[in-house]
mmCIF file of C-alpha atoms in Angstrom:
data_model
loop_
_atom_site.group_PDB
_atom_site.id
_atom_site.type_symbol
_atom_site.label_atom_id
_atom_site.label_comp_id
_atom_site.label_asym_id
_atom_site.label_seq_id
_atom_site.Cartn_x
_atom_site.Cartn_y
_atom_site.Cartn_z
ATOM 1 C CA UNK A 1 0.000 0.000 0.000
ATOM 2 C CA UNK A 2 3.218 2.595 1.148
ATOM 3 C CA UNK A 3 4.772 1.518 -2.137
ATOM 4 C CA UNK A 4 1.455 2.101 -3.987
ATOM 5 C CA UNK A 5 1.293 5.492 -2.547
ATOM 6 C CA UNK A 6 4.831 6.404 -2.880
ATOM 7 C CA UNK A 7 4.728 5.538 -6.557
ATOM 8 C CA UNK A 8 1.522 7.726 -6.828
ATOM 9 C CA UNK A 9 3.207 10.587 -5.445
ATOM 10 C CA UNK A 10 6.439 10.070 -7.465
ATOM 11 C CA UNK A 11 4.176 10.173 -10.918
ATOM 12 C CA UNK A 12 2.269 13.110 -9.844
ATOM 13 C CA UNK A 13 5.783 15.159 -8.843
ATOM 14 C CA UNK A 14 6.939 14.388 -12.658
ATOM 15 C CA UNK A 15 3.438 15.386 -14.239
ATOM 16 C CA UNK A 16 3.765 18.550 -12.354
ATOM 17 C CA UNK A 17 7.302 19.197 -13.206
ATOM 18 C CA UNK A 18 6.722 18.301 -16.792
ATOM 19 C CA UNK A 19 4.202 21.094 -16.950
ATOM 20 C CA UNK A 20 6.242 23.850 -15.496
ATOM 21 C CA UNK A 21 8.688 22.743 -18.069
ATOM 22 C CA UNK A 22 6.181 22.984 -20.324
ATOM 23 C CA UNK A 23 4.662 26.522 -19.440
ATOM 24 C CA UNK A 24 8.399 28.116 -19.421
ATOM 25 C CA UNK A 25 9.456 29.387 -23.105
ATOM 26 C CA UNK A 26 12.815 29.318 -24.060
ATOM 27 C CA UNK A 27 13.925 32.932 -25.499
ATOM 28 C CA UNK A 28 14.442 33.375 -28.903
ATOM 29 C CA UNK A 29 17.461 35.413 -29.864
ATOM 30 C CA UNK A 30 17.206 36.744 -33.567
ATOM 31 C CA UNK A 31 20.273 36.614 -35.829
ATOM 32 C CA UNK A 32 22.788 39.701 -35.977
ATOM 33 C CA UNK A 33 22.791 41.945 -39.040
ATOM 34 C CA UNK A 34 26.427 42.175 -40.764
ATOM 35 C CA UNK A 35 26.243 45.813 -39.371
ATOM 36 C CA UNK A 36 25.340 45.014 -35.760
ATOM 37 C CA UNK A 37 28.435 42.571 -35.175
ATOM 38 C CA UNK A 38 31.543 43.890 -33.708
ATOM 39 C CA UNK A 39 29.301 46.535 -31.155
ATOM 40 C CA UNK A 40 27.810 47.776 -34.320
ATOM 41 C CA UNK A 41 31.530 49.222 -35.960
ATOM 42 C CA UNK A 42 32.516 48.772 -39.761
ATOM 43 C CA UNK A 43 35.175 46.296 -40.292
ATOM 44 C CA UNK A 44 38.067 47.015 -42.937
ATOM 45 C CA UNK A 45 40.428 45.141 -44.793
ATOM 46 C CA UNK A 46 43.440 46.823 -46.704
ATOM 47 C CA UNK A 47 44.916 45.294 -49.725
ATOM 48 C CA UNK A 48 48.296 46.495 -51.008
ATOM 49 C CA UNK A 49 49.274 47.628 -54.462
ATOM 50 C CA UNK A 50 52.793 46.365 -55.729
ATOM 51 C CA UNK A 51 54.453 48.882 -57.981
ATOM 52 C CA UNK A 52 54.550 46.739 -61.080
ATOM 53 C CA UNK A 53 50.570 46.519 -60.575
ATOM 54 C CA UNK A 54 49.585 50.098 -60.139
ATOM 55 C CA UNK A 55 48.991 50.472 -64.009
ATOM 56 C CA UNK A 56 46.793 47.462 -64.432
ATOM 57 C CA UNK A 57 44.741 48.489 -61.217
ATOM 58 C CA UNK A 58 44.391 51.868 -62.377
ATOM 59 C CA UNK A 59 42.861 50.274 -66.418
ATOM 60 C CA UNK A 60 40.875 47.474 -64.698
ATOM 61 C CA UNK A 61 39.292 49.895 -61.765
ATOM 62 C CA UNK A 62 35.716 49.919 -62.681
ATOM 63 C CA UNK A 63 35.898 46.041 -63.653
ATOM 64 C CA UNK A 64 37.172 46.015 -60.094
ATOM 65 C CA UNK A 65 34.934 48.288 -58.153
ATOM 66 C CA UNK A 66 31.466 47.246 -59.862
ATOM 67 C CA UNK A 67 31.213 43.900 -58.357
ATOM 68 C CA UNK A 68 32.700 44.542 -55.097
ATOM 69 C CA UNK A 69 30.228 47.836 -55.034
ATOM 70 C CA UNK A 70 27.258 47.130 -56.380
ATOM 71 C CA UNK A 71 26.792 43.301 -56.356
ATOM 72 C CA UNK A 72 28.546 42.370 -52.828
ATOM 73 C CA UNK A 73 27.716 45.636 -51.313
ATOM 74 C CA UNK A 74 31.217 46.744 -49.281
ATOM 75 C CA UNK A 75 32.540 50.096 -49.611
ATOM 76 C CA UNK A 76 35.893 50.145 -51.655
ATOM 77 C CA UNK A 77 38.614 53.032 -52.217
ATOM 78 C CA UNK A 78 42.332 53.354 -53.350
ATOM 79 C CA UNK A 79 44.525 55.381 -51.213
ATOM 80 C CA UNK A 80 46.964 56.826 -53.648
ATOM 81 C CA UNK A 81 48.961 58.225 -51.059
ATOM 82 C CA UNK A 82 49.629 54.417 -48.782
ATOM 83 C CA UNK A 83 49.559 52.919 -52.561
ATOM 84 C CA UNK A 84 47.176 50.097 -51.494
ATOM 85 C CA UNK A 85 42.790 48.810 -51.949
ATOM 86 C CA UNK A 86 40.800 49.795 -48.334
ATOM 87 C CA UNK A 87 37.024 47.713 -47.867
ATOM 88 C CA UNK A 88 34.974 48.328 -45.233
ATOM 89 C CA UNK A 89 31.198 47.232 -44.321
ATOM 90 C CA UNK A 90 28.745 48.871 -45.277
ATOM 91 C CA UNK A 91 25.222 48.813 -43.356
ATOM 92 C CA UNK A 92 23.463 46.903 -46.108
ATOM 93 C CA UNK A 93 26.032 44.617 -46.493
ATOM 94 C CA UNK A 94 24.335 41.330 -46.387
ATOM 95 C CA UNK A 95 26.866 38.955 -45.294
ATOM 96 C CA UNK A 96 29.641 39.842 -43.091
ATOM 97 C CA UNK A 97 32.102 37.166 -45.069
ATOM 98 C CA UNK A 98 31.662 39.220 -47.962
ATOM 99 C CA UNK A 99 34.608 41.782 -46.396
ATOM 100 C CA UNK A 100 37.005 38.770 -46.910
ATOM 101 C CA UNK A 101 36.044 37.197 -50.859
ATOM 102 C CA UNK A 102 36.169 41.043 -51.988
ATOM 103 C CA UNK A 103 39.951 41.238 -50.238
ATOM 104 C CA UNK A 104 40.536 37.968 -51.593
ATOM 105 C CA UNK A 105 39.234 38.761 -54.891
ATOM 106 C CA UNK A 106 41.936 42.382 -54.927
ATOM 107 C CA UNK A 107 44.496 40.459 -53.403
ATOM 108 C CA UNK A 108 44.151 37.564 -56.405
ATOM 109 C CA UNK A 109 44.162 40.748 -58.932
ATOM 110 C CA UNK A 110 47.259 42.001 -57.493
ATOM 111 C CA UNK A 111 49.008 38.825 -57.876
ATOM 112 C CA UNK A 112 48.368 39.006 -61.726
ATOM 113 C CA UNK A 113 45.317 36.414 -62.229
ATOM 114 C CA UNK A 114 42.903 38.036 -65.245
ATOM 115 C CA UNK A 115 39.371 39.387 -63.756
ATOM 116 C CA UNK A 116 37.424 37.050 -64.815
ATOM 117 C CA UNK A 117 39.372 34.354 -63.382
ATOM 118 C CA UNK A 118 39.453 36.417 -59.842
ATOM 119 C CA UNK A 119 35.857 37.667 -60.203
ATOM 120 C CA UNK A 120 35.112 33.537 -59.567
ATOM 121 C CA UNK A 121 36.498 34.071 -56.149
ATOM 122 C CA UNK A 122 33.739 36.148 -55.444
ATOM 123 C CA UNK A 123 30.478 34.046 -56.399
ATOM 124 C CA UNK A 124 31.891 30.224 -55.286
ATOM 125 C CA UNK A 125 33.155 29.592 -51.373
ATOM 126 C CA UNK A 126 35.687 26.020 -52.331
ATOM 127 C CA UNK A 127 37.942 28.247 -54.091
ATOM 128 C CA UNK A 128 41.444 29.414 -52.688
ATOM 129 C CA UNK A 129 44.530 31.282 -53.556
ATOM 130 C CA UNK A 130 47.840 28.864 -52.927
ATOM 131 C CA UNK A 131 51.402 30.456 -53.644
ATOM 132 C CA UNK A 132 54.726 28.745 -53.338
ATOM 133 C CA UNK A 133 58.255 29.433 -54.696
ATOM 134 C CA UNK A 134 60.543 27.365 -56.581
ATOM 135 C CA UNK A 135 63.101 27.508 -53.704
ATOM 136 C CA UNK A 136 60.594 25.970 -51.678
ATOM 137 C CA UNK A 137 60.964 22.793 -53.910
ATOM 138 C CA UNK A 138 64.466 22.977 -55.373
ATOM 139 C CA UNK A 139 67.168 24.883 -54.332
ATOM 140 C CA UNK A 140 68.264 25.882 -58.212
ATOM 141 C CA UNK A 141 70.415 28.856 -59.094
ATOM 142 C CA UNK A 142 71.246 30.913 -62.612
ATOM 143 C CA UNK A 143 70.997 28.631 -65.818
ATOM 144 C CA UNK A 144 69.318 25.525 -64.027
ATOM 145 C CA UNK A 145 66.790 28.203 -62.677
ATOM 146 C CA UNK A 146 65.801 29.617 -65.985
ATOM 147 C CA UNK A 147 65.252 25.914 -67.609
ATOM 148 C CA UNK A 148 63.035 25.328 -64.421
ATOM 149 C CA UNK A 149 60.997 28.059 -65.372
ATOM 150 C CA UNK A 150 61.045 27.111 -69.074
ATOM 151 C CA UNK A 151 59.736 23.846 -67.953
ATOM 152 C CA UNK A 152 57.246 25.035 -65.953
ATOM 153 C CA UNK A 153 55.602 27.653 -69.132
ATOM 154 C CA UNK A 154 56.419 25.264 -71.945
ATOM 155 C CA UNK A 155 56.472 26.484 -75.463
ATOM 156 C CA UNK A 156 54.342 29.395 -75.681
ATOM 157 C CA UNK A 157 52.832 28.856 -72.547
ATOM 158 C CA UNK A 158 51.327 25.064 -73.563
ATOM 159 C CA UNK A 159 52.679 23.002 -70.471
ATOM 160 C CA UNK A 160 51.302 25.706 -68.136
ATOM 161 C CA UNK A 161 47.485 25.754 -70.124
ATOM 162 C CA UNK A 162 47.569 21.513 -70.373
ATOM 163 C CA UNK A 163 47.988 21.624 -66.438
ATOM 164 C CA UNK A 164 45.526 24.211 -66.127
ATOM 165 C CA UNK A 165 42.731 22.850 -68.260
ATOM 166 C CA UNK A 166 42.887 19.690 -66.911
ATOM 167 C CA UNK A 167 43.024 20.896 -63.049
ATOM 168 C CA UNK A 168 40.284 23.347 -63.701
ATOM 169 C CA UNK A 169 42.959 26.132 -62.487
ATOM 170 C CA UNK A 170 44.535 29.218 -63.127
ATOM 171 C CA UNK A 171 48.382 29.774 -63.278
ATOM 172 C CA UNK A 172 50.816 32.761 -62.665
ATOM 173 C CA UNK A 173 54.240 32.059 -62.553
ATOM 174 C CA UNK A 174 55.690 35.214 -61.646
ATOM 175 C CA UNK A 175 59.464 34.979 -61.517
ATOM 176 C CA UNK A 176 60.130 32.236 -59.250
ATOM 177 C CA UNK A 177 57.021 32.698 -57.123
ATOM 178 C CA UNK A 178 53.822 30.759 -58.550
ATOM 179 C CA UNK A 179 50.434 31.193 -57.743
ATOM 180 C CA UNK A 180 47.450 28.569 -58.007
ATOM 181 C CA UNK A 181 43.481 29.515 -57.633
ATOM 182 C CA UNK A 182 41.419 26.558 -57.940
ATOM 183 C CA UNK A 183 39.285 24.287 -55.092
ATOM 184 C CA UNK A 184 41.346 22.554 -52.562
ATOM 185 C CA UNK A 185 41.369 19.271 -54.439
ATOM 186 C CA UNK A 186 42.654 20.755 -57.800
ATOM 187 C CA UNK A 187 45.072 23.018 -56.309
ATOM 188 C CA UNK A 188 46.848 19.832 -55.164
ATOM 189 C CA UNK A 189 47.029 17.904 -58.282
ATOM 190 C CA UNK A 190 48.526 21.130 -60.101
ATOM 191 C CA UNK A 191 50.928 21.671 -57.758
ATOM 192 C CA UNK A 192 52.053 18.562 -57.290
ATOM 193 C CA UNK A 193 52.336 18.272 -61.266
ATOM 194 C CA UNK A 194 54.271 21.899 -61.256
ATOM 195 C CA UNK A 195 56.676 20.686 -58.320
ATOM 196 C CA UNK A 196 57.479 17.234 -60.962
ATOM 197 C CA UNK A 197 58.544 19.878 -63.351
ATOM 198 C CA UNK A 198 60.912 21.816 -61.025
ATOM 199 C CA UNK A 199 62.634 18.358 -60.049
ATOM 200 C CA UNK A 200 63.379 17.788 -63.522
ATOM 201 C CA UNK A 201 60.561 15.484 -64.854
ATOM 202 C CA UNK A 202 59.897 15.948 -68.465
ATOM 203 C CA UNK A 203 56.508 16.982 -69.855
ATOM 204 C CA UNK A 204 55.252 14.155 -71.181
ATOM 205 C CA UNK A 205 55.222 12.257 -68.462
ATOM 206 C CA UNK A 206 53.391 14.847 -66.071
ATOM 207 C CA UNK A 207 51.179 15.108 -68.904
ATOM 208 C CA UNK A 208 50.543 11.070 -68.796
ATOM 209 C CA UNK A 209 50.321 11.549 -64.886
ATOM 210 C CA UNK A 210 47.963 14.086 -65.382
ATOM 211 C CA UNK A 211 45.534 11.947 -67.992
ATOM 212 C CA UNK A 212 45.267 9.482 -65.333
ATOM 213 C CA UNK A 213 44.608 11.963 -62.135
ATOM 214 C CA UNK A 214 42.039 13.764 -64.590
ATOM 215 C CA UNK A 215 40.464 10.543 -65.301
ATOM 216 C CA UNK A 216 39.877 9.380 -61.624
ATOM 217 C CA UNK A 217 38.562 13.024 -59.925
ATOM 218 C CA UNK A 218 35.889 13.033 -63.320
ATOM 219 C CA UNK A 219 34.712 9.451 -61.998
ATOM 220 C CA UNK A 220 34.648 10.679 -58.100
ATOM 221 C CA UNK A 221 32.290 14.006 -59.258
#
């Protein structure tokens, strides 16, 4: 009978507590505007201008400054006078990781991709800048430096467009510093292709390596 009673008591304590838990709302916090985060201040970013780039900048300006303007909505400037690209949030900015593709997307100009290729920076999130130098793969100095970089461009650029139409990249080899944009995946395979150059490998056979590599990531997607 105790146990019958104690039971009882024990289901009517839950009920109870079940519907106070029920009768309390949990609050409800809306999501931050771009504008509102960091206590409501405009965030920058400041993108600087090599000299050998100022004259391309200066051509390519409005190519540059409509879709960071008008279709991303950030504020963008050149400050002739600290020679480099300032962004900042604006208050209709709608996303607050639009700040860092449009700095991305200046700093990828300034490291001599074409706009169009850059501009792609802007409207897909898997994409990336990677940069390396040769040094970092092969310590190679005057003549065997030069035939590196031969290597590397191939006659009239064709080893350099093979590797980058079938990575689905884009290329600069500027000096001995090379840059790659592409998704995380493709960046890899070009590089790794790039750095079988520098050691010495000749093209035909990174082009043979490449065949194969192309072949498998078509059957993964």
């Amino acid at each position: 009978m105790e146990v019958d009673r104690a039971a009882s008591s024990g289901a009517a304590g839950e009920s109870s507590s079940a519907a106070g838990a029920m009768g309390v709302e949990k609050p409800r916090f809306e999501a931050l505007a771009p504008s509102e985060m960091s206590g409501g201040r405009p965030q920058f970013r400041k993108v600087p201008v090599p000299q050998h780039r100022f004259a391309p900048l200066k051509k390519a300006w409005m190519e540059i400054y409509t879709p960071v303007y008008e279709h991303m909505r950030v504020d963008i400037r050149m400050n002739l006078k600290a020679r480099r690209v300032e962004l900042k949030t604006r208050q209709d900015t709608p996303d607050v990781s639009n700040l860092q593709k449009c700095a991305d997307f200046v700093h990828a100009f300034m490291l001599g991709f074409d706009i169009a290729d850059a501009v792609a920076l802007l409207r897909l999130d898997d994409l990336y800048v990677d940069s390396f130098e040769i040094k970092d793969v092969k310590t190679l100095r005057g003549e065997h430096l030069s035939r590196a970089i031969g290597r590397l461009s191939g006659k009239g650029g064709k080893t350099k467009y093979a590797i980058e139409n079938s990575t689905r990249t884009r290329i600069v080899i500027a000096d001995t510093k090379i840059h790659i944009l592409g998704s995380f995946v493709n960046i890899k395979v070009a590089r790794d292709s790039l750095c079988s150059l520098i050691l010495g490998s000749p093209a035909g056979k990174v082009y043979s390596k490449l065949r194969a590599v192309s072949a498998r990531l078509a059957e993964r997607y």
